[in-house]
């Protein structure tokens, strides 16, 4: 096998220069860098990752813990994470916490024991043990898609267990997520503008930040449209298709059922459509439908689904960039990055076909964040 010395000899540079090029530890002149890369390619040189990790205390690997990897939304996030990690020369170790706080803590600990340099985690609805572990072991971490309360801090009980407590001004983690409230409000005001006065919401799993924000956006949209909030029209689908089927059936069973429905993620959209079909309700003739989360086949349904599209791949890529910034500068202030969504206007809301009618949603909140740079 070719060695680093062989690469240096062929490129006409020192071994130290080869190391700087391969590890990105110091700027190297472009023509010198290219000579090293050409030598690596010609010789088929493969760096000894294990030896390098022993010297640098870095494995150039990232742990990714996200639930429901089979969900198209998280699949696209995974693709964004993988592409950005590969571009930066990092490998990826992936685990599914199944939205179970106990399992979440276990898989994150396993990833940590594999000596990953940092982690990207979509936290569960009860992340206290997770936060305690990450803080106690000082694991560089970016929370993805779902935020945790900035005040959540570690408390360690006498038996060594970790929990969560609200501590003012406590340090917290970097976070990358999409806008939720403003895009949800846009769906509601859009339906209200079409004449709907009873608009139902199939909400996600209680305790998730995305669920709370989308409920807030739903209520903000009702208020903006001058509609009263009716608690009977807000039901939980627990972020799952089966839960959304039951929730939709409950809404249809009301004495005065909704004339329009909003689902808070793509899995619940499928469940809602199944329930509507089972109850003989046509979309949009009998009930209008809008959904949070666009997905590849949303355009193939009849009618085509009006949706909020999240920038899933960019969320994944941005999480990697933020994590790499954290690894390069461990003591910098934590940041929350918010990315805007897009309103994809199709026909399930009851509107006629308008090709190309895609507009940015939540742009006011996004522009505020971009002016400030970060938010906490």
Short mmCIF file of C-alpha atoms in Angstrom, two decimals:
data_model
loop_
_atom_site.label_atom_id
_atom_site.label_comp_id
_atom_site.label_asym_id
_atom_site.label_seq_id
_atom_site.Cartn_x
_atom_site.Cartn_y
_atom_site.Cartn_z
CA UNK A 1 0.00 0.00 0.00
CA UNK A 2 1.18 3.50 -0.79
CA UNK A 3 2.25 5.60 2.18
CA UNK A 4 2.09 9.31 2.91
CA UNK A 5 5.84 9.41 2.24
CA UNK A 6 5.24 7.97 -1.25
CA UNK A 7 2.63 10.66 -1.90
CA UNK A 8 5.00 13.40 -0.71
CA UNK A 9 7.83 12.09 -2.90
CA UNK A 10 5.64 11.93 -6.02
CA UNK A 11 4.16 15.40 -5.43
CA UNK A 12 7.54 16.89 -4.59
CA UNK A 13 6.43 18.22 -1.21
CA UNK A 14 7.00 17.42 2.45
CA UNK A 15 5.04 14.82 4.39
CA UNK A 16 3.72 17.66 6.55
CA UNK A 17 2.25 19.37 3.46
CA UNK A 18 0.51 16.14 2.45
CA UNK A 19 -0.93 15.93 5.96
CA UNK A 20 -2.20 19.52 5.81
CA UNK A 21 -3.88 18.88 2.45
CA UNK A 22 -5.56 15.64 3.56
CA UNK A 23 -6.61 16.88 7.00
CA UNK A 24 -7.40 20.49 6.14
CA UNK A 25 -5.27 21.68 9.05
CA UNK A 26 -3.54 24.54 7.23
CA UNK A 27 -4.10 26.50 3.99
CA UNK A 28 -2.00 25.19 1.10
CA UNK A 29 -1.37 26.90 -2.26
CA UNK A 30 -3.85 25.68 -4.90
CA UNK A 31 -1.22 24.24 -7.27
CA UNK A 32 0.50 22.44 -4.36
CA UNK A 33 -2.80 21.05 -3.13
CA UNK A 34 -3.64 19.81 -6.61
CA UNK A 35 -0.23 18.14 -6.93
CA UNK A 36 -0.87 16.26 -3.68
CA UNK A 37 -4.35 15.20 -4.76
CA UNK A 38 -3.02 14.04 -8.14
CA UNK A 39 -0.36 11.97 -6.36
CA UNK A 40 -2.98 10.46 -4.03
CA UNK A 41 -5.09 9.51 -7.04
CA UNK A 42 -2.18 8.11 -9.04
CA UNK A 43 -0.86 5.99 -6.17
CA UNK A 44 -4.27 4.93 -4.85
CA UNK A 45 -3.29 6.18 -1.42
CA UNK A 46 -5.83 5.55 1.37
CA UNK A 47 -5.33 7.42 4.67
CA UNK A 48 -5.10 5.29 7.80
CA UNK A 49 -8.17 6.64 9.56
CA UNK A 50 -7.50 4.74 12.78
CA UNK A 51 -3.92 6.00 13.05
CA UNK A 52 -5.02 9.53 12.28
CA UNK A 53 -7.72 9.43 14.95
CA UNK A 54 -5.17 8.31 17.55
CA UNK A 55 -2.99 11.32 16.73
CA UNK A 56 -5.73 13.96 16.33
CA UNK A 57 -8.36 12.59 18.79
CA UNK A 58 -10.79 12.97 15.90
CA UNK A 59 -12.46 10.20 13.90
CA UNK A 60 -13.91 12.51 11.22
CA UNK A 61 -17.27 10.88 11.79
CA UNK A 62 -20.69 12.31 12.70
CA UNK A 63 -23.48 10.52 14.57
CA UNK A 64 -27.01 11.10 13.23
CA UNK A 65 -30.00 10.13 15.39
CA UNK A 66 -33.36 10.74 13.69
CA UNK A 67 -36.63 8.85 14.11
CA UNK A 68 -38.71 7.39 11.29
CA UNK A 69 -35.90 7.18 8.75
CA UNK A 70 -38.48 5.59 6.41
CA UNK A 71 -40.41 8.89 6.45
CA UNK A 72 -39.68 10.74 3.16
CA UNK A 73 -39.11 13.98 5.07
CA UNK A 74 -36.37 12.50 7.23
CA UNK A 75 -35.00 10.57 4.25
CA UNK A 76 -34.40 13.84 2.45
CA UNK A 77 -32.84 15.33 5.59
CA UNK A 78 -30.55 12.29 5.70
CA UNK A 79 -29.53 12.91 2.09
CA UNK A 80 -28.64 16.51 2.94
CA UNK A 81 -26.62 15.45 5.97
CA UNK A 82 -24.80 12.73 4.05
CA UNK A 83 -23.88 14.96 1.11
CA UNK A 84 -22.57 17.78 3.32
CA UNK A 85 -20.65 15.37 5.56
CA UNK A 86 -19.05 13.62 2.59
CA UNK A 87 -18.05 16.92 1.05
CA UNK A 88 -16.31 17.87 4.31
CA UNK A 89 -14.57 14.49 4.51
CA UNK A 90 -16.72 13.02 7.29
CA UNK A 91 -18.38 9.63 7.50
CA UNK A 92 -21.83 9.11 9.00
CA UNK A 93 -23.14 6.70 11.65
CA UNK A 94 -26.93 6.54 11.75
CA UNK A 95 -29.37 5.39 14.47
CA UNK A 96 -33.16 5.56 14.84
CA UNK A 97 -34.33 6.59 18.37
CA UNK A 98 -37.97 5.72 17.49
CA UNK A 99 -39.14 8.87 19.34
CA UNK A 100 -38.68 6.93 22.59
CA UNK A 101 -36.77 8.93 25.23
CA UNK A 102 -35.17 5.81 26.76
CA UNK A 103 -34.14 4.37 23.42
CA UNK A 104 -33.00 7.83 22.33
CA UNK A 105 -30.55 8.05 25.22
CA UNK A 106 -29.30 4.51 24.50
CA UNK A 107 -28.59 5.02 20.78
CA UNK A 108 -26.93 8.38 21.38
CA UNK A 109 -24.68 6.79 24.00
CA UNK A 110 -23.79 4.02 21.53
CA UNK A 111 -22.90 6.60 18.89
CA UNK A 112 -20.80 8.47 21.43
CA UNK A 113 -18.98 5.29 22.36
CA UNK A 114 -18.09 4.91 18.69
CA UNK A 115 -16.07 8.11 19.20
CA UNK A 116 -17.98 10.29 16.74
CA UNK A 117 -16.67 13.86 16.68
CA UNK A 118 -20.15 15.30 17.10
CA UNK A 119 -23.84 14.51 16.77
CA UNK A 120 -26.92 15.69 14.93
CA UNK A 121 -30.10 14.69 16.77
CA UNK A 122 -33.82 15.15 16.18
CA UNK A 123 -34.90 15.07 19.86
CA UNK A 124 -37.94 13.32 21.25
CA UNK A 125 -40.79 14.99 23.09
CA UNK A 126 -39.07 14.32 26.43
CA UNK A 127 -35.33 14.91 25.86
CA UNK A 128 -34.28 15.47 29.47
CA UNK A 129 -32.08 12.36 29.80
CA UNK A 130 -30.63 12.99 26.36
CA UNK A 131 -29.69 16.58 27.20
CA UNK A 132 -28.22 15.47 30.52
CA UNK A 133 -26.00 12.88 28.83
CA UNK A 134 -24.81 15.22 26.08
CA UNK A 135 -23.99 17.99 28.51
CA UNK A 136 -22.30 15.74 31.04
CA UNK A 137 -20.01 14.34 28.36
CA UNK A 138 -19.62 17.68 26.50
CA UNK A 139 -20.65 16.13 23.19
CA UNK A 140 -20.77 18.73 20.36
CA UNK A 141 -24.38 18.46 19.23
CA UNK A 142 -26.80 20.12 16.84
CA UNK A 143 -30.51 19.57 17.42
CA UNK A 144 -32.25 19.17 14.08
CA UNK A 145 -35.86 19.87 13.03
CA UNK A 146 -37.15 19.94 16.61
CA UNK A 147 -35.97 22.51 19.12
CA UNK A 148 -35.45 22.09 22.82
CA UNK A 149 -36.21 24.79 25.36
CA UNK A 150 -33.19 27.06 25.69
CA UNK A 151 -33.54 26.82 29.47
CA UNK A 152 -33.24 23.04 29.65
CA UNK A 153 -30.14 22.23 31.67
CA UNK A 154 -28.66 19.12 33.19
CA UNK A 155 -29.41 18.05 36.73
CA UNK A 156 -27.73 14.96 38.07
CA UNK A 157 -29.44 13.13 40.91
CA UNK A 158 -27.50 11.36 43.71
CA UNK A 159 -27.87 8.01 41.93
CA UNK A 160 -26.18 9.43 38.83
CA UNK A 161 -29.31 9.76 36.72
CA UNK A 162 -29.85 12.79 34.53
CA UNK A 163 -32.98 14.83 34.18
CA UNK A 164 -33.99 18.29 33.02
CA UNK A 165 -34.74 21.48 34.84
CA UNK A 166 -35.48 25.03 33.79
CA UNK A 167 -32.51 27.16 34.67
CA UNK A 168 -32.50 30.81 33.52
CA UNK A 169 -29.60 31.71 31.23
CA UNK A 170 -28.37 28.10 31.09
CA UNK A 171 -26.09 27.17 28.16
CA UNK A 172 -27.80 25.31 25.35
CA UNK A 173 -27.13 23.62 22.04
CA UNK A 174 -26.99 24.71 18.41
CA UNK A 175 -30.29 24.08 16.66
CA UNK A 176 -31.38 23.98 13.00
CA UNK A 177 -35.06 23.90 12.08
CA UNK A 178 -37.62 25.22 9.62
CA UNK A 179 -40.21 27.86 10.27
CA UNK A 180 -43.45 26.28 11.50
CA UNK A 181 -45.87 28.83 12.93
CA UNK A 182 -46.02 31.34 10.07
CA UNK A 183 -46.40 28.71 7.30
CA UNK A 184 -49.18 26.98 9.26
CA UNK A 185 -50.94 30.32 9.74
CA UNK A 186 -50.70 30.84 5.97
CA UNK A 187 -52.51 27.56 5.28
CA UNK A 188 -55.30 28.54 7.67
CA UNK A 189 -55.74 32.05 6.28
CA UNK A 190 -55.70 30.63 2.76
CA UNK A 191 -58.58 28.28 3.60
CA UNK A 192 -60.43 31.07 5.41
CA UNK A 193 -60.02 33.23 2.32
CA UNK A 194 -61.85 30.54 0.35
CA UNK A 195 -64.84 30.92 2.67
CA UNK A 196 -64.20 28.17 5.22
CA UNK A 197 -65.27 28.98 8.76
CA UNK A 198 -64.72 25.62 10.43
CA UNK A 199 -61.13 24.56 9.83
CA UNK A 200 -59.82 21.46 11.63
CA UNK A 201 -56.22 20.64 12.52
CA UNK A 202 -54.69 17.17 12.85
CA UNK A 203 -51.76 18.02 15.16
CA UNK A 204 -48.56 16.07 15.78
CA UNK A 205 -47.12 14.27 18.78
CA UNK A 206 -47.62 16.31 21.98
CA UNK A 207 -44.42 17.68 23.44
CA UNK A 208 -42.54 18.17 20.16
CA UNK A 209 -41.58 21.77 19.42
CA UNK A 210 -42.89 21.39 15.88
CA UNK A 211 -46.29 20.35 17.23
CA UNK A 212 -46.50 23.34 19.57
CA UNK A 213 -45.41 25.80 16.92
CA UNK A 214 -47.85 24.50 14.33
CA UNK A 215 -50.71 24.66 16.82
CA UNK A 216 -49.70 28.25 17.59
CA UNK A 217 -49.66 29.01 13.86
CA UNK A 218 -53.10 27.44 13.47
CA UNK A 219 -54.52 29.67 16.18
CA UNK A 220 -52.74 32.72 14.79
CA UNK A 221 -54.23 32.00 11.39
CA UNK A 222 -57.73 31.72 12.84
CA UNK A 223 -57.31 35.00 14.70
CA UNK A 224 -55.97 36.76 11.60
CA UNK A 225 -59.02 35.58 9.67
CA UNK A 226 -61.41 36.69 12.43
CA UNK A 227 -62.43 33.13 13.28
CA UNK A 228 -63.05 31.85 16.78
CA UNK A 229 -60.91 29.00 18.09
CA UNK A 230 -62.95 25.83 18.73
CA UNK A 231 -60.98 23.27 20.74
CA UNK A 232 -63.09 20.46 19.28
CA UNK A 233 -61.55 21.12 15.86
CA UNK A 234 -58.01 20.50 17.09
CA UNK A 235 -57.17 16.81 17.52
CA UNK A 236 -53.89 14.95 17.83
CA UNK A 237 -52.79 12.42 15.26
CA UNK A 238 -49.55 11.72 17.19
CA UNK A 239 -47.53 12.35 14.00
CA UNK A 240 -48.59 8.94 12.62
CA UNK A 241 -50.85 7.75 9.84
CA UNK A 242 -52.98 5.52 12.09
CA UNK A 243 -53.42 8.29 14.65
CA UNK A 244 -54.49 10.70 11.92
CA UNK A 245 -57.08 8.22 10.65
CA UNK A 246 -58.68 8.10 14.09
CA UNK A 247 -58.44 11.87 14.54
CA UNK A 248 -60.06 12.53 11.16
CA UNK A 249 -62.88 10.12 11.94
CA UNK A 250 -63.47 11.95 15.22
CA UNK A 251 -63.69 15.29 13.42
CA UNK A 252 -66.11 13.90 10.84
CA UNK A 253 -68.26 12.60 13.68
CA UNK A 254 -68.84 16.05 15.19
CA UNK A 255 -72.38 17.47 15.01
CA UNK A 256 -70.88 20.35 12.99
CA UNK A 257 -67.80 18.88 11.30
CA UNK A 258 -65.10 21.00 9.65
CA UNK A 259 -65.37 21.96 6.01
CA UNK A 260 -61.59 22.19 5.70
CA UNK A 261 -58.75 20.21 7.23
CA UNK A 262 -55.06 20.86 7.81
CA UNK A 263 -52.65 18.01 8.58
CA UNK A 264 -49.41 18.80 10.42
CA UNK A 265 -47.06 16.31 8.71
CA UNK A 266 -46.94 14.00 5.69
CA UNK A 267 -47.63 10.75 7.54
CA UNK A 268 -50.82 12.24 8.98
CA UNK A 269 -51.84 13.45 5.52
CA UNK A 270 -51.89 9.84 4.34
CA UNK A 271 -53.95 8.81 7.37
CA UNK A 272 -56.42 11.66 6.87
CA UNK A 273 -56.89 10.81 3.19
CA UNK A 274 -57.52 7.17 4.11
CA UNK A 275 -60.17 8.16 6.66
CA UNK A 276 -61.86 10.58 4.26
CA UNK A 277 -62.03 7.91 1.59
CA UNK A 278 -63.39 5.37 4.07
CA UNK A 279 -66.12 7.82 5.10
CA UNK A 280 -67.01 8.62 1.51
CA UNK A 281 -65.78 12.24 1.60
CA UNK A 282 -64.38 13.73 -1.57
CA UNK A 283 -61.50 16.25 -1.56
CA UNK A 284 -62.04 19.13 -2.17
CA UNK A 285 -65.75 18.85 -3.04
CA UNK A 286 -66.86 17.66 0.41
CA UNK A 287 -63.90 18.89 2.45
CA UNK A 288 -60.84 20.96 1.56
CA UNK A 289 -57.41 19.69 2.57
CA UNK A 290 -54.03 21.37 3.10
CA UNK A 291 -50.96 19.71 4.54
CA UNK A 292 -47.71 20.62 6.26
CA UNK A 293 -44.91 18.75 4.46
CA UNK A 294 -44.69 18.29 0.74
CA UNK A 295 -43.47 14.97 -0.62
CA UNK A 296 -42.53 13.50 -3.97
CA UNK A 297 -45.92 12.01 -4.82
CA UNK A 298 -48.09 14.88 -3.47
CA UNK A 299 -48.28 16.12 -7.05
CA UNK A 300 -49.63 12.75 -8.22
CA UNK A 301 -52.71 12.64 -5.98
CA UNK A 302 -56.07 13.60 -7.40
CA UNK A 303 -56.63 16.31 -6.43
CA UNK A 304 -53.02 17.48 -6.17
CA UNK A 305 -52.13 18.38 -2.59
CA UNK A 306 -51.72 21.99 -1.50
CA UNK A 307 -48.82 21.89 0.94
CA UNK A 308 -46.09 23.61 2.89
CA UNK A 309 -42.73 22.37 1.63
CA UNK A 310 -39.91 22.30 4.14
CA UNK A 311 -36.31 22.69 2.89
CA UNK A 312 -35.44 19.21 4.16
CA UNK A 313 -32.15 18.64 2.33
CA UNK A 314 -30.92 22.11 3.19
CA UNK A 315 -31.86 21.50 6.84
CA UNK A 316 -29.60 18.46 6.86
CA UNK A 317 -26.76 20.24 5.11
CA UNK A 318 -27.06 23.27 7.38
CA UNK A 319 -26.94 21.07 10.47
CA UNK A 320 -23.61 19.65 9.28
CA UNK A 321 -22.22 23.12 8.63
CA UNK A 322 -23.24 24.31 12.08
CA UNK A 323 -21.72 21.22 13.69
CA UNK A 324 -18.43 21.72 11.85
CA UNK A 325 -18.39 25.35 13.00
CA UNK A 326 -18.88 24.09 16.56
CA UNK A 327 -16.02 21.61 16.22
CA UNK A 328 -13.76 24.36 14.88
CA UNK A 329 -14.78 26.86 17.57
CA UNK A 330 -16.09 24.99 20.64
CA UNK A 331 -16.58 28.08 22.81
CA UNK A 332 -18.58 30.22 20.41
CA UNK A 333 -22.16 31.19 21.43
CA UNK A 334 -24.84 28.67 20.53
CA UNK A 335 -27.13 29.55 17.63
CA UNK A 336 -30.53 28.66 16.27
CA UNK A 337 -30.84 28.67 12.49
CA UNK A 338 -34.35 28.98 11.04
CA UNK A 339 -34.99 28.22 7.37
CA UNK A 340 -38.10 29.42 5.48
CA UNK A 341 -40.64 27.07 3.95
CA UNK A 342 -42.54 27.34 0.66
CA UNK A 343 -46.28 27.38 0.02
CA UNK A 344 -47.01 24.97 -2.85
CA UNK A 345 -50.40 25.93 -4.23
CA UNK A 346 -52.22 23.02 -5.87
CA UNK A 347 -55.89 21.98 -5.94
CA UNK A 348 -56.82 20.00 -2.79
CA UNK A 349 -57.71 23.30 -1.10
CA UNK A 350 -60.43 23.83 -3.68
CA UNK A 351 -58.61 26.32 -5.89
CA UNK A 352 -58.40 25.89 -9.66
CA UNK A 353 -55.10 24.84 -11.16
CA UNK A 354 -52.46 27.60 -11.16
CA UNK A 355 -49.22 26.27 -12.66
CA UNK A 356 -46.07 27.67 -11.09
CA UNK A 357 -47.84 29.27 -8.14
CA UNK A 358 -45.19 28.63 -5.49
CA UNK A 359 -44.50 31.44 -3.02
CA UNK A 360 -42.30 31.71 0.02
CA UNK A 361 -44.12 31.17 3.31
CA UNK A 362 -43.00 32.52 6.64
CA UNK A 363 -40.73 35.04 4.93
CA UNK A 364 -41.28 37.74 7.53
CA UNK A 365 -39.92 35.60 10.34
CA UNK A 366 -37.11 34.36 8.13
CA UNK A 367 -35.98 37.84 7.10
CA UNK A 368 -35.95 38.90 10.75
CA UNK A 369 -33.69 35.98 11.58
CA UNK A 370 -31.35 36.67 8.67
CA UNK A 371 -30.96 40.28 9.76
CA UNK A 372 -30.07 39.21 13.31
CA UNK A 373 -27.99 36.28 12.13
CA UNK A 374 -29.14 33.97 14.92
CA UNK A 375 -31.94 33.75 17.44
CA UNK A 376 -32.23 32.35 20.88
#
